[in-house]
Short mmCIF file of N, CA and C in Angstrom, two decimals:
data_model
loop_
_atom_site.label_atom_id
_atom_site.label_comp_id
_atom_site.label_asym_id
_atom_site.label_seq_id
_atom_site.Cartn_x
_atom_site.Cartn_y
_atom_site.Cartn_z
N UNK N 1 132.90 38.72 147.79
CA UNK N 1 132.51 39.79 147.35
C UNK N 1 130.64 39.88 146.74
N UNK N 2 130.06 40.25 147.20
CA UNK N 2 128.36 40.68 147.04
C UNK N 2 127.66 40.71 145.83
N UNK N 3 128.96 41.63 145.21
CA UNK N 3 128.18 42.39 143.40
C UNK N 3 129.34 42.24 143.25
N UNK N 4 128.59 42.02 142.18
CA UNK N 4 130.30 41.17 140.82
C UNK N 4 130.76 43.17 139.92
N UNK N 5 131.54 43.50 140.37
CA UNK N 5 132.57 44.20 140.58
C UNK N 5 134.31 44.28 139.74
N UNK N 6 134.02 44.72 138.95
CA UNK N 6 135.42 44.63 138.15
C UNK N 6 136.47 45.57 138.53
N UNK N 7 137.83 46.20 139.66
CA UNK N 7 138.16 47.41 139.74
C UNK N 7 138.51 46.81 138.60
N UNK N 8 138.66 48.71 137.54
CA UNK N 8 139.47 48.75 136.45
C UNK N 8 139.58 50.06 136.60
N UNK N 9 140.80 50.56 136.67
CA UNK N 9 141.75 51.56 137.27
C UNK N 9 141.98 51.84 138.38
N UNK N 10 141.42 52.03 138.78
CA UNK N 10 140.74 52.24 140.19
C UNK N 10 139.77 52.77 140.07
N UNK N 11 139.02 51.59 139.66
CA UNK N 11 136.80 52.76 139.99
C UNK N 11 136.69 51.42 139.39
N UNK N 12 134.87 50.82 140.74
CA UNK N 12 134.29 49.34 139.48
C UNK N 12 133.56 50.23 138.78
N UNK N 13 133.64 48.84 138.17
CA UNK N 13 132.78 48.86 137.16
C UNK N 13 131.75 47.74 137.00
N UNK N 14 130.44 47.92 136.34
CA UNK N 14 129.48 46.84 136.35
C UNK N 14 129.96 46.28 134.68
N UNK N 15 130.19 45.03 134.88
CA UNK N 15 129.24 44.50 133.84
C UNK N 15 128.09 44.36 133.38
N UNK N 16 128.05 45.14 132.37
CA UNK N 16 126.78 44.74 130.59
C UNK N 16 126.39 46.30 131.11
N UNK N 17 126.26 47.17 131.98
CA UNK N 17 126.21 48.43 132.38
C UNK N 17 126.40 48.33 131.02
N UNK N 18 125.60 50.02 130.83
CA UNK N 18 126.10 51.22 129.89
C UNK N 18 127.53 52.02 131.02
N UNK N 19 127.52 52.03 132.29
CA UNK N 19 128.45 52.59 133.17
C UNK N 19 129.94 52.61 132.20
N UNK N 20 130.00 53.98 131.91
CA UNK N 20 131.77 53.24 131.21
C UNK N 20 132.33 53.39 132.65
N UNK N 21 134.06 52.93 132.52
CA UNK N 21 135.06 53.51 133.88
C UNK N 21 135.01 54.48 133.56
N UNK N 22 135.40 55.18 132.20
CA UNK N 22 135.52 56.34 132.34
C UNK N 22 134.50 57.39 131.95
N UNK N 23 133.02 57.54 132.01
CA UNK N 23 131.87 58.30 132.09
C UNK N 23 130.90 57.98 133.09
N UNK N 24 130.47 58.87 133.63
CA UNK N 24 131.32 60.06 134.10
C UNK N 24 132.98 59.96 134.80
N UNK N 25 133.68 60.73 134.83
CA UNK N 25 134.86 60.28 134.66
C UNK N 25 135.00 60.80 136.70
N UNK N 26 134.07 61.54 136.99
CA UNK N 26 133.94 61.57 138.30
C UNK N 26 133.09 61.28 139.02
N UNK N 27 133.32 60.67 138.89
CA UNK N 27 132.02 59.63 139.25
C UNK N 27 131.92 58.03 140.02
N UNK N 28 132.82 57.76 141.37
CA UNK N 28 132.56 55.93 140.94
C UNK N 28 132.41 54.97 141.46
N UNK N 29 131.49 53.96 141.01
CA UNK N 29 130.52 52.41 140.65
C UNK N 29 130.43 52.98 142.38
N UNK N 30 129.28 53.10 143.10
CA UNK N 30 129.59 52.69 144.73
C UNK N 30 129.62 50.81 145.04
N UNK N 31 130.05 51.10 146.15
CA UNK N 31 130.04 49.16 146.79
C UNK N 31 128.48 48.24 147.13
N UNK N 32 128.12 49.55 147.25
CA UNK N 32 126.48 49.33 147.96
C UNK N 32 125.85 48.94 147.60
N UNK N 33 125.31 47.46 147.12
CA UNK N 33 124.28 46.66 146.20
C UNK N 33 123.11 46.92 145.91
N UNK N 34 122.82 47.81 147.69
CA UNK N 34 120.93 48.54 147.17
C UNK N 34 121.47 50.31 146.14
N UNK N 35 122.40 50.89 146.64
CA UNK N 35 122.56 52.10 145.93
C UNK N 35 123.52 51.42 144.92
N UNK N 36 123.19 49.80 144.35
CA UNK N 36 123.98 49.87 142.69
C UNK N 36 122.59 49.65 141.60
N UNK N 37 121.77 48.84 143.20
CA UNK N 37 120.16 48.67 141.84
C UNK N 37 119.61 50.20 142.37
N UNK N 38 119.84 51.06 143.32
CA UNK N 38 119.01 52.47 142.41
C UNK N 38 119.55 53.26 141.71
N UNK N 39 120.94 52.60 140.97
CA UNK N 39 121.41 53.47 140.40
C UNK N 39 121.21 53.05 138.94
N UNK N 40 121.41 51.53 139.10
CA UNK N 40 120.08 50.67 137.16
C UNK N 40 118.88 50.88 137.82
N UNK N 41 118.38 51.38 138.20
CA UNK N 41 117.46 51.19 137.62
C UNK N 41 116.86 52.72 137.09
N UNK N 42 117.52 53.63 138.07
CA UNK N 42 117.63 55.16 137.03
C UNK N 42 117.84 54.94 136.15
N UNK N 43 119.44 54.43 135.63
CA UNK N 43 119.57 53.95 134.39
C UNK N 43 119.34 53.50 133.92
N UNK N 44 118.07 52.01 133.70
CA UNK N 44 117.17 51.93 132.72
C UNK N 44 116.11 52.94 132.56
N UNK N 45 115.31 53.29 133.78
CA UNK N 45 114.44 54.38 133.75
C UNK N 45 114.88 55.59 132.21
N UNK N 46 116.52 56.62 132.92
CA UNK N 46 117.23 57.38 131.80
C UNK N 46 116.83 56.82 130.96
N UNK N 47 117.26 55.70 129.80
CA UNK N 47 117.35 54.86 128.53
C UNK N 47 116.07 54.96 127.97
N UNK N 48 114.85 54.50 128.78
CA UNK N 48 113.48 54.61 128.81
C UNK N 48 113.31 55.97 128.76
N UNK N 49 113.91 56.63 129.14
CA UNK N 49 112.54 58.57 128.60
C UNK N 49 114.05 59.02 127.58
N UNK N 50 114.84 58.80 127.07
CA UNK N 50 115.08 58.71 125.53
C UNK N 50 115.41 58.11 125.15
N UNK N 51 114.77 56.68 125.23
CA UNK N 51 113.80 56.71 123.53
C UNK N 51 112.58 57.92 123.12
N UNK N 52 111.54 57.68 125.22
CA UNK N 52 110.62 58.21 124.96
C UNK N 52 110.88 59.08 123.83
N UNK N 53 111.19 60.62 124.36
CA UNK N 53 111.47 61.24 123.34
C UNK N 53 112.55 61.29 122.15
N UNK N 54 113.41 60.68 121.91
CA UNK N 54 114.17 59.82 120.30
C UNK N 54 111.80 60.04 120.13
N UNK N 55 111.45 59.27 120.43
CA UNK N 55 110.29 58.54 119.14
C UNK N 55 109.16 60.00 118.78
N UNK N 56 108.91 60.33 120.40
CA UNK N 56 108.24 61.62 120.49
C UNK N 56 108.78 63.03 119.90
N UNK N 57 110.36 63.02 119.27
CA UNK N 57 111.38 63.80 118.07
C UNK N 57 110.46 63.95 116.78
N UNK N 58 110.80 62.02 116.41
CA UNK N 58 110.59 62.23 115.33
C UNK N 58 109.29 62.17 114.99
N UNK N 59 107.68 62.38 116.24
CA UNK N 59 106.62 62.10 115.69
C UNK N 59 106.55 63.43 115.00
N UNK N 60 107.33 64.40 116.24
CA UNK N 60 107.09 66.20 116.20
C UNK N 60 107.26 66.03 114.31
N UNK N 61 108.29 65.71 114.27
CA UNK N 61 109.56 66.14 112.58
C UNK N 61 107.89 65.70 111.98
N UNK N 62 108.11 64.36 112.16
CA UNK N 62 106.81 63.64 111.06
C UNK N 62 105.78 64.56 110.08
N UNK N 63 105.29 65.75 111.97
CA UNK N 63 104.46 66.24 111.72
C UNK N 63 104.48 67.02 110.94
N UNK N 64 105.64 68.20 111.61
CA UNK N 64 106.27 69.45 110.81
C UNK N 64 106.92 68.92 108.93
N UNK N 65 106.68 67.90 109.57
CA UNK N 65 106.79 68.11 107.24
C UNK N 65 105.21 67.30 107.26
N UNK N 66 104.60 67.16 106.94
CA UNK N 66 102.96 66.66 107.15
C UNK N 66 102.90 68.42 106.81
N UNK N 67 102.74 68.96 108.49
CA UNK N 67 102.68 70.42 107.74
C UNK N 67 102.89 71.56 107.34
N UNK N 68 104.21 71.00 106.45
CA UNK N 68 105.02 71.46 105.70
C UNK N 68 105.06 71.03 104.20
N UNK N 69 104.53 70.67 104.57
CA UNK N 69 103.94 69.25 102.18
C UNK N 69 102.52 70.29 102.49
N UNK N 70 101.53 71.11 103.36
CA UNK N 70 99.78 70.67 103.94
C UNK N 70 100.19 73.02 103.24
N UNK N 71 101.71 73.49 103.83
CA UNK N 71 101.20 74.46 103.71
C UNK N 71 101.56 74.81 102.26
N UNK N 72 102.04 74.33 101.53
CA UNK N 72 103.22 74.34 100.67
C UNK N 72 101.76 73.80 99.46
N UNK N 73 101.00 73.45 99.23
CA UNK N 73 99.60 72.96 98.72
C UNK N 73 98.71 74.11 98.42
N UNK N 74 98.62 75.15 99.68
CA UNK N 74 98.11 75.73 99.84
C UNK N 74 98.39 77.58 99.48
N UNK N 75 99.35 77.09 99.39
CA UNK N 75 100.04 78.62 98.80
C UNK N 75 99.75 78.52 97.34
N UNK N 76 99.96 77.10 96.65
CA UNK N 76 100.01 77.27 95.20
C UNK N 76 98.71 76.90 95.33
N UNK N 77 97.61 76.42 96.11
CA UNK N 77 96.75 76.90 95.69
C UNK N 77 95.50 78.49 95.66
N UNK N 78 96.35 79.51 97.00
CA UNK N 78 96.48 80.92 96.12
C UNK N 78 97.11 81.72 95.03
N UNK N 79 97.99 80.92 95.10
CA UNK N 79 98.77 81.78 93.95
C UNK N 79 98.38 81.41 92.68
N UNK N 80 97.73 79.96 92.37
CA UNK N 80 95.96 79.41 91.42
C UNK N 80 95.65 80.74 91.46
N UNK N 81 94.88 80.97 92.86
CA UNK N 81 94.11 81.77 92.60
C UNK N 81 93.47 83.00 92.16
N UNK N 82 94.95 83.44 93.12
CA UNK N 82 95.30 85.28 92.56
C UNK N 82 95.70 85.16 90.66
N UNK N 83 95.99 84.07 90.15
CA UNK N 83 96.37 84.52 89.12
C UNK N 83 94.81 84.23 88.25
N UNK N 84 93.54 83.26 88.75
CA UNK N 84 92.42 82.91 87.61
C UNK N 84 92.39 85.38 88.22
N UNK N 85 92.09 85.14 89.27
CA UNK N 85 91.47 86.34 89.95
C UNK N 85 92.52 87.86 89.34
N UNK N 86 93.43 87.82 89.11
CA UNK N 86 94.65 88.64 87.96
C UNK N 86 93.50 88.37 86.66
N UNK N 87 92.78 86.79 86.69
CA UNK N 87 93.23 87.29 85.40
C UNK N 87 92.07 87.64 84.64
N UNK N 88 91.34 87.30 85.58
CA UNK N 88 89.15 87.97 85.31
C UNK N 88 89.24 89.31 85.46
N UNK N 89 89.90 89.96 87.04
CA UNK N 89 90.40 91.21 86.05
C UNK N 89 91.12 91.88 85.08
N UNK N 90 91.63 91.84 84.33
CA UNK N 90 92.54 92.06 82.74
C UNK N 90 91.50 91.74 82.44
N UNK N 91 90.61 90.26 82.08
CA UNK N 91 89.74 90.91 81.38
C UNK N 91 88.44 91.67 80.94
N UNK N 92 88.17 91.88 82.26
CA UNK N 92 87.13 92.69 82.70
C UNK N 92 87.05 94.29 82.59
N UNK N 93 88.72 94.37 83.32
CA UNK N 93 89.13 95.62 82.57
C UNK N 93 89.31 96.14 80.64
N UNK N 94 88.97 95.34 80.41
CA UNK N 94 89.78 95.13 79.33
C UNK N 94 87.56 95.60 78.20
N UNK N 95 86.36 94.64 79.47
CA UNK N 95 85.49 94.40 77.99
C UNK N 95 84.97 95.70 78.77
N UNK N 96 85.31 96.84 79.91
CA UNK N 96 85.34 97.78 80.74
C UNK N 96 85.53 99.08 79.32
N UNK N 97 86.79 98.47 79.16
CA UNK N 97 87.68 99.60 78.05
C UNK N 97 86.73 99.45 76.99
N UNK N 98 86.61 98.28 76.75
CA UNK N 98 85.88 98.42 74.98
C UNK N 98 84.34 98.55 75.47
N UNK N 99 83.47 98.89 75.88
CA UNK N 99 82.43 99.27 76.83
C UNK N 99 82.40 100.15 76.34
N UNK N 100 83.37 101.25 77.33
CA UNK N 100 84.02 103.09 76.66
C UNK N 100 84.27 103.61 75.77
N UNK N 101 84.57 102.55 75.26
CA UNK N 101 85.11 103.09 73.71
C UNK N 101 84.11 102.64 73.31
N UNK N 102 83.51 102.08 73.24
CA UNK N 102 81.33 101.40 71.63
C UNK N 102 80.23 102.90 72.23
N UNK N 103 80.49 103.29 73.91
CA UNK N 103 79.91 104.28 74.20
C UNK N 103 80.22 105.91 73.75
N UNK N 104 81.54 105.63 73.76
CA UNK N 104 82.27 107.43 73.19
C UNK N 104 81.94 106.98 71.68
N UNK N 105 81.35 106.66 71.19
CA UNK N 105 82.31 105.81 69.22
C UNK N 105 80.13 106.35 68.83
N UNK N 106 78.78 106.06 69.91
CA UNK N 106 78.21 105.46 69.98
C UNK N 106 77.59 107.27 69.83
N UNK N 107 77.75 108.04 71.30
CA UNK N 107 77.57 109.09 71.34
C UNK N 107 78.08 110.43 70.29
N UNK N 108 79.02 109.85 69.55
CA UNK N 108 79.83 110.51 69.04
C UNK N 108 79.67 110.64 67.39
N UNK N 109 78.63 109.61 66.91
CA UNK N 109 77.50 109.37 66.55
C UNK N 109 76.73 109.59 65.75
N UNK N 110 75.91 109.07 67.20
CA UNK N 110 74.27 109.69 67.52
C UNK N 110 73.79 111.21 67.45
N UNK N 111 74.46 112.09 68.24
CA UNK N 111 74.83 114.00 68.07
C UNK N 111 73.88 113.84 69.86
N UNK N 112 72.45 114.39 69.34
CA UNK N 112 72.44 114.45 70.85
C UNK N 112 71.54 113.79 71.23
N UNK N 113 70.37 113.38 71.83
CA UNK N 113 69.93 112.22 72.91
C UNK N 113 68.69 112.14 72.19
N UNK N 114 68.12 111.26 71.72
CA UNK N 114 66.99 110.79 71.00
C UNK N 114 66.52 110.07 71.60
N UNK N 115 65.48 110.06 71.82
CA UNK N 115 64.43 108.84 72.68
C UNK N 115 63.36 108.07 72.03
N UNK N 116 63.14 107.31 71.95
CA UNK N 116 62.60 105.80 71.51
C UNK N 116 60.91 106.31 72.69
N UNK N 117 59.85 105.94 71.80
CA UNK N 117 58.36 105.63 72.26
C UNK N 117 58.72 105.28 74.73
N UNK N 118 59.69 104.06 74.15
CA UNK N 118 59.82 103.53 75.31
C UNK N 118 60.42 104.55 76.48
N UNK N 119 61.68 105.28 76.01
CA UNK N 119 62.42 106.39 76.49
C UNK N 119 61.76 107.22 77.32
N UNK N 120 60.97 107.59 76.28
CA UNK N 120 59.74 108.82 76.58
C UNK N 120 58.99 108.67 77.48
N UNK N 121 58.44 107.13 77.42
CA UNK N 121 57.64 106.46 79.12
C UNK N 121 58.02 107.09 80.23
N UNK N 122 59.25 106.45 79.75
CA UNK N 122 60.15 106.33 81.45
C UNK N 122 60.62 106.76 81.80
N UNK N 123 61.29 108.95 80.61
CA UNK N 123 61.30 109.71 81.27
C UNK N 123 60.32 110.37 82.06
N UNK N 124 58.78 110.81 80.74
CA UNK N 124 57.77 110.74 82.14
C UNK N 124 57.59 109.99 83.01
N UNK N 125 57.96 108.85 83.47
CA UNK N 125 57.29 108.50 84.95
C UNK N 125 59.25 108.83 86.17
N UNK N 126 59.93 108.63 85.44
CA UNK N 126 60.53 109.70 86.36
C UNK N 126 60.71 110.55 86.82
N UNK N 127 59.84 111.69 85.51
CA UNK N 127 59.66 113.42 86.31
C UNK N 127 58.16 113.41 87.70
N UNK N 128 57.14 112.54 86.95
CA UNK N 128 56.26 112.28 88.31
C UNK N 128 57.40 111.71 89.91
N UNK N 129 57.86 111.15 89.25
CA UNK N 129 57.89 110.05 90.67
C UNK N 129 59.19 112.05 91.07
N UNK N 130 60.22 112.22 90.65
CA UNK N 130 60.48 113.13 90.89
C UNK N 130 60.10 114.15 91.57
N UNK N 131 58.54 114.86 90.63
CA UNK N 131 57.76 115.42 91.57
C UNK N 131 57.47 115.13 92.96
N UNK N 132 57.30 113.88 93.12
CA UNK N 132 56.68 114.44 94.28
C UNK N 132 57.97 114.10 95.46
N UNK N 133 58.87 113.77 94.96
CA UNK N 133 60.39 113.55 95.68
C UNK N 133 61.31 114.59 95.81
N UNK N 134 60.48 116.10 94.98
CA UNK N 134 62.40 117.28 93.81
C UNK N 134 62.46 117.42 95.45
N UNK N 135 61.66 118.17 96.56
CA UNK N 135 62.87 118.29 97.45
C UNK N 135 63.53 117.49 98.17
N UNK N 136 63.78 116.09 98.33
CA UNK N 136 64.55 115.36 98.84
C UNK N 136 65.97 115.45 97.47
N UNK N 137 65.37 114.98 96.70
CA UNK N 137 66.86 114.59 95.32
C UNK N 137 66.91 115.30 94.68
N UNK N 138 67.75 117.00 94.75
CA UNK N 138 67.91 117.89 94.14
C UNK N 138 68.11 117.77 92.13
N UNK N 139 69.56 116.94 92.24
CA UNK N 139 70.51 116.29 91.13
C UNK N 139 69.01 115.40 90.70
N UNK N 140 68.23 114.73 90.78
CA UNK N 140 67.20 113.89 90.49
C UNK N 140 66.50 115.22 89.35
N UNK N 141 66.02 115.95 89.96
CA UNK N 141 65.04 117.10 89.56
C UNK N 141 66.06 118.24 88.52
N UNK N 142 66.90 117.78 89.19
CA UNK N 142 68.10 119.33 88.14
C UNK N 142 67.77 118.53 86.74
N UNK N 143 68.83 117.03 86.52
CA UNK N 143 68.73 115.79 85.32
C UNK N 143 67.51 115.89 84.51
N UNK N 144 66.96 115.13 85.22
CA UNK N 144 65.20 115.31 85.06
C UNK N 144 64.65 116.35 83.89
N UNK N 145 64.92 117.54 84.15
CA UNK N 145 64.91 118.86 83.73
C UNK N 145 65.70 118.85 82.80
N UNK N 146 67.07 119.13 82.56
CA UNK N 146 67.85 118.90 81.77
C UNK N 146 67.04 118.29 80.57
N UNK N 147 67.10 117.17 81.02
CA UNK N 147 66.95 115.76 80.38
C UNK N 147 64.87 116.13 79.36
N UNK N 148 64.52 116.23 79.94
CA UNK N 148 62.56 116.50 79.83
C UNK N 148 62.62 117.82 78.68
N UNK N 149 63.73 119.32 79.42
CA UNK N 149 63.48 120.19 78.45
C UNK N 149 64.09 119.92 77.05
N UNK N 150 65.54 118.76 76.79
CA UNK N 150 65.82 118.11 75.25
C UNK N 150 64.94 117.60 74.70
N UNK N 151 63.70 117.38 75.30
CA UNK N 151 62.08 116.32 74.54
C UNK N 151 61.56 116.60 73.97
N UNK N 152 61.30 117.99 75.23
CA UNK N 152 60.14 117.84 74.77
C UNK N 152 58.97 117.45 75.60
N UNK N 153 59.58 116.64 76.56
CA UNK N 153 57.87 116.24 77.42
C UNK N 153 57.91 117.24 78.63
N UNK N 154 57.52 117.15 79.21
CA UNK N 154 56.72 118.04 80.14
C UNK N 154 57.81 117.79 80.95
N UNK N 155 57.94 119.42 81.95
CA UNK N 155 58.99 119.72 82.87
C UNK N 155 58.81 118.69 83.78
N UNK N 156 59.49 118.80 84.65
CA UNK N 156 59.42 118.06 86.55
C UNK N 156 59.16 119.50 86.67
N UNK N 157 58.36 120.00 88.21
CA UNK N 157 57.35 120.15 89.04
C UNK N 157 57.73 119.81 90.17
N UNK N 158 58.53 120.52 90.99
CA UNK N 158 58.87 119.77 92.10
C UNK N 158 57.80 120.58 93.02
N UNK N 159 56.96 120.04 94.28
CA UNK N 159 55.81 120.82 94.81
C UNK N 159 56.75 121.46 95.58
#
């Protein structure tokens, strides 16, 4: 005999090989030594490819797990940030509401508009500026005329 084949159920088997006599069921082990060597090399190559693919699969699963953990941490950070933003928004809305309420209370308590010297000086400067730009800003002129008329400050004159 040229090669160490042993017949099993009418088929040839190679001792120490992963080629079982029943797998694949339609494949007979060749009797030619060259063909056997090629098949053994092919089997070795395929086994190495399987190991390489298994290793790559393991690495990809590890990377996927790492990315999943990073995603969860990121989502937690975003949720925490959004909670802080919403809390800040509620606080600011409460402050705005309180300021609006205080403003209304002060308007009701103060009555008609009364300006101090600084306010009157600002109004005069605004009237002078509005006189120069009166044609461009008609709403400003109307507002300043109302304010000036109520306080006895010189009225705005458009050019």
